CSV table of C-alpha atoms and ligand atoms in Angstrom, one decimal:
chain,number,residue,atom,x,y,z
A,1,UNK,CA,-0.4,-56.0,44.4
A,2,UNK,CA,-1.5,-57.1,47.9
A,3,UNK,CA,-1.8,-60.9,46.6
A,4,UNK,CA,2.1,-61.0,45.3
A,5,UNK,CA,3.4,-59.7,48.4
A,6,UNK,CA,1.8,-62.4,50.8
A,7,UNK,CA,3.4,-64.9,47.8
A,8,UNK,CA,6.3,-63.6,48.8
A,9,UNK,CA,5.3,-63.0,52.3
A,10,UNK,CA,6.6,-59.6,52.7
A,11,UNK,CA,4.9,-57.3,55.8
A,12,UNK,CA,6.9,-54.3,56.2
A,13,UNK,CA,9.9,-52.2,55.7
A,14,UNK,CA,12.3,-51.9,58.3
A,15,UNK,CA,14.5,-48.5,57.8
A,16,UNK,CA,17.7,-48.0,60.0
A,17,UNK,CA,19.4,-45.2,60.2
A,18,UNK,CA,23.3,-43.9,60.5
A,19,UNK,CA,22.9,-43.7,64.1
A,20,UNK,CA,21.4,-47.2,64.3
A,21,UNK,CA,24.0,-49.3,62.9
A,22,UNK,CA,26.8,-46.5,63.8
A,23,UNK,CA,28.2,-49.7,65.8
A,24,UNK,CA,28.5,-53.5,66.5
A,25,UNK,CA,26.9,-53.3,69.5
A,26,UNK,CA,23.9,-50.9,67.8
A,27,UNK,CA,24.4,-54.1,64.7
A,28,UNK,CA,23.4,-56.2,67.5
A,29,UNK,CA,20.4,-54.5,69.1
A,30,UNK,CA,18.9,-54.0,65.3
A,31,UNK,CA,19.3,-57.9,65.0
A,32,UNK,CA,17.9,-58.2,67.7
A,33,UNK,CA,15.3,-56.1,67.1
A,34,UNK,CA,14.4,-57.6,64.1
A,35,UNK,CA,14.2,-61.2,65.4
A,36,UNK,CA,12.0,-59.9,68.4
A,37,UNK,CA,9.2,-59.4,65.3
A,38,UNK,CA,8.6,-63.0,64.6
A,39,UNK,CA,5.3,-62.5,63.0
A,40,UNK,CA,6.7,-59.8,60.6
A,41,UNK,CA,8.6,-60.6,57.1
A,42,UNK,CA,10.5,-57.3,57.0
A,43,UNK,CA,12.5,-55.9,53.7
A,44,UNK,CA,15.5,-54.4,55.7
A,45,UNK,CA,16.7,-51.0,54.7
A,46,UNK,CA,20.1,-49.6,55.6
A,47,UNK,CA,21.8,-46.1,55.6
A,48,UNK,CA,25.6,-46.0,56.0
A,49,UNK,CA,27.4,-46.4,59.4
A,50,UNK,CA,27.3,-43.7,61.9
A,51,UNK,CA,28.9,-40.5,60.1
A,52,UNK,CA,30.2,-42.4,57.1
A,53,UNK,CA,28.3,-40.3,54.8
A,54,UNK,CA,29.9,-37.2,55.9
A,55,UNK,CA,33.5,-38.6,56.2
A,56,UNK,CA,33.3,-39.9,53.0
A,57,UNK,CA,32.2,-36.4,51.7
A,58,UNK,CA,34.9,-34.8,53.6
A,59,UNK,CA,37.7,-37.1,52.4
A,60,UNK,CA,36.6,-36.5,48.6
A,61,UNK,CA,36.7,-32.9,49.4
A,62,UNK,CA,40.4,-33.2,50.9
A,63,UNK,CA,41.8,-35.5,48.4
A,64,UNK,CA,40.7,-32.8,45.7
A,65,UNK,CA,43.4,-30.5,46.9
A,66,UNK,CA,45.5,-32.3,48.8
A,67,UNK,CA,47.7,-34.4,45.9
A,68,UNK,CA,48.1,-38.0,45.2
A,69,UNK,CA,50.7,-39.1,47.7
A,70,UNK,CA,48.7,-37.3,50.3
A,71,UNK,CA,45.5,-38.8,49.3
A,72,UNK,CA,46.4,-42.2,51.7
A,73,UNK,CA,46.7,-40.2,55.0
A,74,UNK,CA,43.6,-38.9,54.8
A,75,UNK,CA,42.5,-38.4,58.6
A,76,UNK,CA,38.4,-39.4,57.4
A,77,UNK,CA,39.3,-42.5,55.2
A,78,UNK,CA,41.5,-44.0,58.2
A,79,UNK,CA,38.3,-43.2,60.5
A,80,UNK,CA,36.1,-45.4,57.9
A,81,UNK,CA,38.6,-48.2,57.6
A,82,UNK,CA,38.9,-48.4,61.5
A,83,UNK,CA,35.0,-48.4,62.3
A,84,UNK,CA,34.2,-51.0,59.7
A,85,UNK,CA,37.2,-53.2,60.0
A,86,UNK,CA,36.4,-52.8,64.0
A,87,UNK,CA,32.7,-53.6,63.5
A,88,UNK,CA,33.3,-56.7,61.6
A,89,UNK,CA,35.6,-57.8,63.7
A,90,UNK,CA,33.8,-57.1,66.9
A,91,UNK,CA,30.9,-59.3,64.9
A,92,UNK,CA,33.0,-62.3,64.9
A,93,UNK,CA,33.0,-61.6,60.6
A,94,UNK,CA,35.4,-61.7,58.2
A,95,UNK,CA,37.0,-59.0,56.8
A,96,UNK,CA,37.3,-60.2,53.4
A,97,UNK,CA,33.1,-58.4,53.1
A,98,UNK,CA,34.4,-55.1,53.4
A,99,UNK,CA,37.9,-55.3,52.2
A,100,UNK,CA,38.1,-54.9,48.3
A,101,UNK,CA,35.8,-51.7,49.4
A,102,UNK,CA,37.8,-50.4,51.1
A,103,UNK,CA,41.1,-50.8,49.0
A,104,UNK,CA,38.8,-49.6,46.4
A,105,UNK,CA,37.6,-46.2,48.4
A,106,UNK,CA,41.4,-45.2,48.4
A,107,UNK,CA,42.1,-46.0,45.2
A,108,UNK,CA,39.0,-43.8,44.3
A,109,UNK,CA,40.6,-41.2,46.3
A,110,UNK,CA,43.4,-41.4,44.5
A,111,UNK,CA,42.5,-40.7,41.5
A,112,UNK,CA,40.1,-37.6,42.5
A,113,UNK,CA,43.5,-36.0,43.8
A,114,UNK,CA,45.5,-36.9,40.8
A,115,UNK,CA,42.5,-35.3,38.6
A,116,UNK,CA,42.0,-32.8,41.1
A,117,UNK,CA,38.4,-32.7,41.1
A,118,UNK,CA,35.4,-34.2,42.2
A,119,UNK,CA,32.1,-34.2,39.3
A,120,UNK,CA,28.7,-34.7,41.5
A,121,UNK,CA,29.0,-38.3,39.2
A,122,UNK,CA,32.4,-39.2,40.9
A,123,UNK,CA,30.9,-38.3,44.7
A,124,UNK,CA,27.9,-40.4,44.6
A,125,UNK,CA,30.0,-42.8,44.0
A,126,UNK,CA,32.2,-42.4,46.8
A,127,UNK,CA,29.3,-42.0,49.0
A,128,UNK,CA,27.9,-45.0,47.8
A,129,UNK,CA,30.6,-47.1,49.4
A,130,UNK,CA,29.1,-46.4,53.0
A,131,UNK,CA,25.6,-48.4,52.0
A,132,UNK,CA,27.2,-50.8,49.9
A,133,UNK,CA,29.3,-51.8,53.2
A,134,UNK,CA,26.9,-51.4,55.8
A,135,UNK,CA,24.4,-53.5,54.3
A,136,UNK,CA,27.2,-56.4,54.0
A,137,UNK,CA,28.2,-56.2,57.4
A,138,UNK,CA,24.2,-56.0,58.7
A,139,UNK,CA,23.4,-58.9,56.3
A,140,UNK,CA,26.7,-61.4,57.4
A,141,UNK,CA,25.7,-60.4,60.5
A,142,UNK,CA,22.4,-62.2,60.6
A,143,UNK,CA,23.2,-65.1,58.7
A,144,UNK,CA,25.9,-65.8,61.4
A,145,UNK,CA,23.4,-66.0,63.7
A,146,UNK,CA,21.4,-68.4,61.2
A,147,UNK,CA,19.0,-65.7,60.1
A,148,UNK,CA,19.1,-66.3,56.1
A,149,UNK,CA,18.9,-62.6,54.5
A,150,UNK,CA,20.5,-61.4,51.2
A,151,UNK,CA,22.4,-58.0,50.7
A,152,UNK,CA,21.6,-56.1,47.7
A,153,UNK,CA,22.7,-53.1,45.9
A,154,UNK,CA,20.0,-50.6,45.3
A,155,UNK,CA,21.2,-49.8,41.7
A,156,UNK,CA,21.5,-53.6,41.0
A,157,UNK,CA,17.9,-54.3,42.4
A,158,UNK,CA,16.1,-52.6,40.3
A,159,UNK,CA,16.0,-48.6,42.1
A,160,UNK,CA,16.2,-46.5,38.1
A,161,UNK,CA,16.5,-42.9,38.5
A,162,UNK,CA,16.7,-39.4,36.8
A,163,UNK,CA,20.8,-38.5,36.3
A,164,UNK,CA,20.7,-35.9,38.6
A,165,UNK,CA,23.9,-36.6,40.4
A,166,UNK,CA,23.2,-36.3,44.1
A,167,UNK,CA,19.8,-35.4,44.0
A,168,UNK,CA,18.5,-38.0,41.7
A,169,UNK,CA,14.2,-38.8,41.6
A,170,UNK,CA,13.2,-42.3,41.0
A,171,UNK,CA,11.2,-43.4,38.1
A,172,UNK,CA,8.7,-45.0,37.4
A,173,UNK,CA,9.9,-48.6,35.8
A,174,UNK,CA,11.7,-49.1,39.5
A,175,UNK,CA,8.0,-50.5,41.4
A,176,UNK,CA,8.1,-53.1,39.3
A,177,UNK,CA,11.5,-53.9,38.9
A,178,UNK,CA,12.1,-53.8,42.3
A,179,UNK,CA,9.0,-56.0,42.9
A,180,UNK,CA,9.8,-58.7,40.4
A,181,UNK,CA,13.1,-59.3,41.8
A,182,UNK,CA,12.2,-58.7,45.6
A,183,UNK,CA,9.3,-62.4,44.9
A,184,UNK,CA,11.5,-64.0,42.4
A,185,UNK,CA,14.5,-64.4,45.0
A,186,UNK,CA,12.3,-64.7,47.5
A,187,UNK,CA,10.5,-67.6,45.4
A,188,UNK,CA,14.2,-69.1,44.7
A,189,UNK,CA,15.4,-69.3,48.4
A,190,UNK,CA,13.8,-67.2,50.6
A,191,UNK,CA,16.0,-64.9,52.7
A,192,UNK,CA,15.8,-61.4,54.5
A,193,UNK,CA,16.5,-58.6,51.7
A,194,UNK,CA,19.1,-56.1,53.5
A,195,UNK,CA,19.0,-53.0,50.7
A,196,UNK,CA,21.2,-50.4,50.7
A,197,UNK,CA,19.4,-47.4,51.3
A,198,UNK,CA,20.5,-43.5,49.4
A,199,UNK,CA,21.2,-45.1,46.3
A,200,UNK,CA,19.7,-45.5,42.5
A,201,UNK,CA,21.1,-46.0,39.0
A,202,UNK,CA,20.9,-44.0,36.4
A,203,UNK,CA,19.0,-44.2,33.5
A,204,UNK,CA,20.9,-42.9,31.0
A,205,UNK,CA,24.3,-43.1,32.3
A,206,UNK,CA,24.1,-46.7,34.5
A,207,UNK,CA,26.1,-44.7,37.0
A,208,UNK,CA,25.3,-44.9,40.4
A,209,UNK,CA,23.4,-41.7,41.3
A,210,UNK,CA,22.3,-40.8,45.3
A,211,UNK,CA,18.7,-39.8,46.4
A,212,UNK,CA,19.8,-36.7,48.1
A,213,UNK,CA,20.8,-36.3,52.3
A,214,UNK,CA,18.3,-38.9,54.0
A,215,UNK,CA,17.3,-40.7,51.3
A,216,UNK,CA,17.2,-44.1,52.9
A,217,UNK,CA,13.6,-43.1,53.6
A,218,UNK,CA,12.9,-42.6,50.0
A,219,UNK,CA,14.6,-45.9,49.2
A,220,UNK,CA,12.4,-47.5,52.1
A,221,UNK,CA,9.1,-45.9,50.8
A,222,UNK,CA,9.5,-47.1,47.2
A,223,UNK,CA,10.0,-50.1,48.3
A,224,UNK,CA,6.8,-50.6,50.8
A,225,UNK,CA,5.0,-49.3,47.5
A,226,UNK,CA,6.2,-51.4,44.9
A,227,UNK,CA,5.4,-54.5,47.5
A,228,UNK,CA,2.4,-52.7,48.6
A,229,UNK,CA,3.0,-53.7,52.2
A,230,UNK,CA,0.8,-52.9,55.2
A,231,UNK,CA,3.6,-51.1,56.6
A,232,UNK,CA,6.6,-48.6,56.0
A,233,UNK,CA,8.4,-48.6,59.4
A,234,UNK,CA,11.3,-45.8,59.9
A,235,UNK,CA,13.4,-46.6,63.0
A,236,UNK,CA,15.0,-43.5,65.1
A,237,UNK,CA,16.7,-43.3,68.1
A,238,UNK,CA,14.0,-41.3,69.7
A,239,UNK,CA,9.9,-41.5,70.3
A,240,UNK,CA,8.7,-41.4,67.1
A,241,UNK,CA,8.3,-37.2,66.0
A,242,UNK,CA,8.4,-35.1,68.9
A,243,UNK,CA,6.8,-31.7,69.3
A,244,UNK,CA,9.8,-30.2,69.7
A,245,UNK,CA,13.8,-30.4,69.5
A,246,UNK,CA,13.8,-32.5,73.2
A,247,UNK,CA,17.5,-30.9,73.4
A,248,UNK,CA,15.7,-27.3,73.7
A,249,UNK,CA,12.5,-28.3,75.1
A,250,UNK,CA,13.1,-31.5,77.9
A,251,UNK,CA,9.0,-32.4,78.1
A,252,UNK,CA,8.5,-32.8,74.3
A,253,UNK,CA,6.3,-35.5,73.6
A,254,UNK,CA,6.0,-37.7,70.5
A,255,UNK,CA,2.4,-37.0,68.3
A,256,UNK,CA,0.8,-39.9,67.6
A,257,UNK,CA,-0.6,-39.5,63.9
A,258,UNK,CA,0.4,-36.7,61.4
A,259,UNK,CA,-0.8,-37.0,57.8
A,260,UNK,CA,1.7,-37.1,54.7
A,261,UNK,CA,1.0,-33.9,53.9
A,262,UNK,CA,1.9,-32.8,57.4
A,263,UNK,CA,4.8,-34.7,57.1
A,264,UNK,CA,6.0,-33.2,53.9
A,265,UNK,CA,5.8,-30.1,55.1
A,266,UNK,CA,7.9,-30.1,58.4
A,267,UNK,CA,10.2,-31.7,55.8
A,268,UNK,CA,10.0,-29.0,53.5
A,269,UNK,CA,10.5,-26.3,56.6
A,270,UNK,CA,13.8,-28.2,57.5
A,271,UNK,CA,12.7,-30.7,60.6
A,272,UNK,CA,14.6,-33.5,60.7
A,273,UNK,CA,12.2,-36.1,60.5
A,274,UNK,CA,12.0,-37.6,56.8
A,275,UNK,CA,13.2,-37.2,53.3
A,276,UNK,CA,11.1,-34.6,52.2
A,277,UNK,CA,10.2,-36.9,49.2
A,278,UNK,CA,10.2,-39.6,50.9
A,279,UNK,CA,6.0,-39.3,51.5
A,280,UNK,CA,5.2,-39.7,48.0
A,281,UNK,CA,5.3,-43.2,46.9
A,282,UNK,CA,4.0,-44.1,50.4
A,283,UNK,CA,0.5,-41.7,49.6
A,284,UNK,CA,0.4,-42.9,46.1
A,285,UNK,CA,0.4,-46.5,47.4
A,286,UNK,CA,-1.6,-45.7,50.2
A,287,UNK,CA,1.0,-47.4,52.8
A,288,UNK,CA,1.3,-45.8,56.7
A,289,UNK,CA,4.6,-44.9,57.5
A,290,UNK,CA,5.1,-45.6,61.4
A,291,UNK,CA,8.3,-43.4,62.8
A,292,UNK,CA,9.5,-45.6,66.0
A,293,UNK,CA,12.0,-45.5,68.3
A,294,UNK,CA,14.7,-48.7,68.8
A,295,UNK,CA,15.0,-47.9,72.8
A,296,UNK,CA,11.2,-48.3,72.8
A,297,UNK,CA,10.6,-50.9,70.4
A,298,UNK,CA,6.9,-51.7,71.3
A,299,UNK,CA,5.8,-48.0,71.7
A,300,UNK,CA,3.8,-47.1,69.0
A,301,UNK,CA,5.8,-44.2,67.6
A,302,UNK,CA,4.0,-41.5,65.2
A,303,UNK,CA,1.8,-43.1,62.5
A,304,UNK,CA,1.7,-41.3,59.3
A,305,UNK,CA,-1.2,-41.8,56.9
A,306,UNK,CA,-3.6,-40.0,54.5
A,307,UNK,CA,-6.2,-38.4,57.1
A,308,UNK,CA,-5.8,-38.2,61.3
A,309,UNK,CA,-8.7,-38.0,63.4
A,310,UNK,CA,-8.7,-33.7,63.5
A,311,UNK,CA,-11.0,-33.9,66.6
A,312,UNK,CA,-7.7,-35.0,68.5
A,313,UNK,CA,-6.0,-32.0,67.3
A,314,UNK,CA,-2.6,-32.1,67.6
A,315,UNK,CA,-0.2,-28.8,67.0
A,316,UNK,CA,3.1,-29.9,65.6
A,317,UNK,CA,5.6,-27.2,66.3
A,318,UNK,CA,7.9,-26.9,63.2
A,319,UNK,CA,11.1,-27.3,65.2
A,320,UNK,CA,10.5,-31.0,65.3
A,321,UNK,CA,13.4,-33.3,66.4
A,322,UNK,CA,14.0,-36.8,64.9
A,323,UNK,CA,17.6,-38.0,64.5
A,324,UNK,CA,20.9,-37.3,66.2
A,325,UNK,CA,23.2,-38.4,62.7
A,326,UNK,CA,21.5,-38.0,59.4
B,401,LIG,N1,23.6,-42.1,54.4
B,401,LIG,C1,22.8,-41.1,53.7
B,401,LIG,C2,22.9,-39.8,54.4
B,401,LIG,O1,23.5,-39.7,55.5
B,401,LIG,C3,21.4,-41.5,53.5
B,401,LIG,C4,20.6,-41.7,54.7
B,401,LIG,O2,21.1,-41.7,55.8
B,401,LIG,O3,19.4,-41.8,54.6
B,401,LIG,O4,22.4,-38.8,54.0
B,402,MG,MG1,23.2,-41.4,57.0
C-alpha cells in the first residue's frame, strides 16, 4: 500500500474542523497553513462551516412544523446563506460555487414543511449541504491563489456505508475505492483532494447517509488507511488533547502520546476529542493520528499510536477538552 501512495505522492491527512473554517479569515489561515508544509502532500479533509451543522439541524426541525410559506424566513437558513455568501465574497470568489446549494437547501426546506416531517434519510441530506459547500469554498479558495486542489463529494469518491441514516459505519469496498480514485486523478492532473468530511453513501439505498456528530475524523482516518499514509493529522483550535477542560482548569497541559485504545475510550466516556470510531481504521492500518493545534502549528500536538512509552506515565483525566464547535 505504501508504494501506491508515494505514486501518488500522498503524506498525510489534513482534518479541519467547524471552528477552523467557521470564517474567511480562519479560510485563510488554513491555506496558509497548508502551504507553510511544503514538504507534505496532504489529502484535505473538511467539516462544515462554523455551526452549520447545527443550524442546518435546527432549520429542518423548524420547517417541520412551521408550514410551507413560513419555511423561507427561517431565522437559521438566512444565518447559512449570509456566512457562506459573506465568506465567498470576502475570498474574492464567486458566488455561483455555493449558489444552486443554497437555492436548493430551501427548496429542501420546503418540501420537509409541506410533508411535515423529517425521515433520518431526508436530514442527512440536509446536513450534507454544509460539507458539500465548505469544501467548494476551501477548494476555490486555493486555486485562486494558484494552489491546484480538487473538491470531492465523499459519497461520490468512493466513502460506501451501512444505511443507517445518521449514524451510518463504513464498509469495507470504501479503502479501495477510495484509493483507486484518490491515484487515478492524481495520476490524470495532480491537484490537492479537498473531501467533504461526515458523509458516505449508502449501499443499498445510494442515498447520502452521515457518519454520526464528528465524523470528519472518521472520514479523515479511512482515508489515511486506504492510502496508508505516514500520517493522520486532526487540526483543533487548541494544544493537541489537554488534561483537562482548560475552561475549568487554566494550567491544563496537552499529553504528548495516548494510544488508540486510550483514545477510544475518553471518546466512549464523552470527551470531546475524536469520533469515537474514528480510531479504528487508523489501528487496523497502523497510521498515528497527530491531534494539533492551528495557533501552534509547529508544536507537536498529542501523537496517537498503538503503544506509548508507559515509563512516562501520563494520567489523562477523563474530562478532556478538545474543540470549542463540533
Ligand atoms: N459537521 C459535522 C458535525 O458537526 C461533522 C464534523 O464536524 O466532524 O458533527
Ligand atoms: Mg462540525
Amino acid at each position: 500500500k505504501g508504494e501506491a501512495a508515494d505514486a501518488a505522492g500522498f503524506t498525510v491527512v489534513m482534518k479541519f474542523g467547524g471552528s477552523s473554517v467557521s470564517s474567511a479569515a480562519r479560510m485563510r489561515e488554513m491555506a496558509d497553513l497548508i502551504l507553510s508544509f511544503p514538504e507534505e502532500r496532504p489529502v484535505v479533509v473538511l467539516s462544515a462551516m462554523g455551526k452549520t451543522t447545527n443550524n442546518l439541524l435546527l432549520a429542518g426541525e423548524k420547517a417541520v412544523s412551521c408550514g410551507a410559506p413560513k419555511a423561507s424566513e427561517i431565522n437559521e437558513l438566512a444565518v447559512i446563506k449570509e456566512l457562506h455568501l459573506r465568506t465567498i465574497d470576502e475570498l474574492g470568489l464567486d458566488s455561483s460555487i455555493v449558489s444552486g446549494f443554497l437555492d436548493e437547501l430551501e427548496q429542501l426546506l420546503k418540501g420537509v414543511a409541506m410533508m411535515k416531517e423529517l425521515t433520518l434519510r431526508t436530514r442527512d441530506y440536509l446536513v450534507s449541504f454544509g460539507e458539500c459547500m465548505s469544501t467548494r469554498i476551501f477548494a476555490a479558495y486555493l486555486n485562486k491563489l494558484g494552489k491546484k486542489a480538487r473538491q470531492y463529494d465523499a459519497f461520490d469518491l468512493g466513502f460506501i456505508t451501512t444505511d443507517d441514516f445518521t449514524n451510518a459505519d463504513i464498509l469495507e469496498a470504501t479503502y479501495p475505492a477510495v484509493a483507486k480514485r484518490l491515484h487515478g486523478d492524481w495520476i490524470d492532473d495532480p491537484a490537492i483532494p479537498v473531501v467533504t468530511g461526515f458523509l458516505g453513501k449508502g449501499w443499498k439505498s445510494c442515498a447520502v447517509t452521515t457518519l454520526g456528530r464528528g465524523g470528519s475524523d472518521l472520514t479523515a482516518t479511512t482515508i489515511g488507511k486506504a492510502l496508508g499514509l505516514r500520517e493522520i493529522q486532526v487540526w483543533k483550535d487548541v494544544d493537541g488533547v489537554l488534561t483537562c477542560d482548560p475552561n475549568i482548569y487554566a494550567n491544563a497541559v496537552p499529553v504528548p502520546y495516548l494510544t488508540f485504545d486510550e483514545a477510544a475510550e475518553l471518546a466512549y466516556f464523552g470527551a470531546q476529542v475524536l469520533h469515537p470510531q474514528s480510531m479504528r481504521p487508523a489501528r487496523e492500518g497502523g497510521i498515528p493520528v497527530r491531534v494539533k493545534n492551528s495557533y501552534n502549528r509547529h508544536a507537536p500536538g498529542t501523537v496517537i499510536t498503538k503503544t506509548r512509552d508507559m515509563r512516562k506515565v501520563c494520567y489523562v483525566t477523563v474530562s478532556v477538552y478538545s474543540d470549542s464547535s463540533m
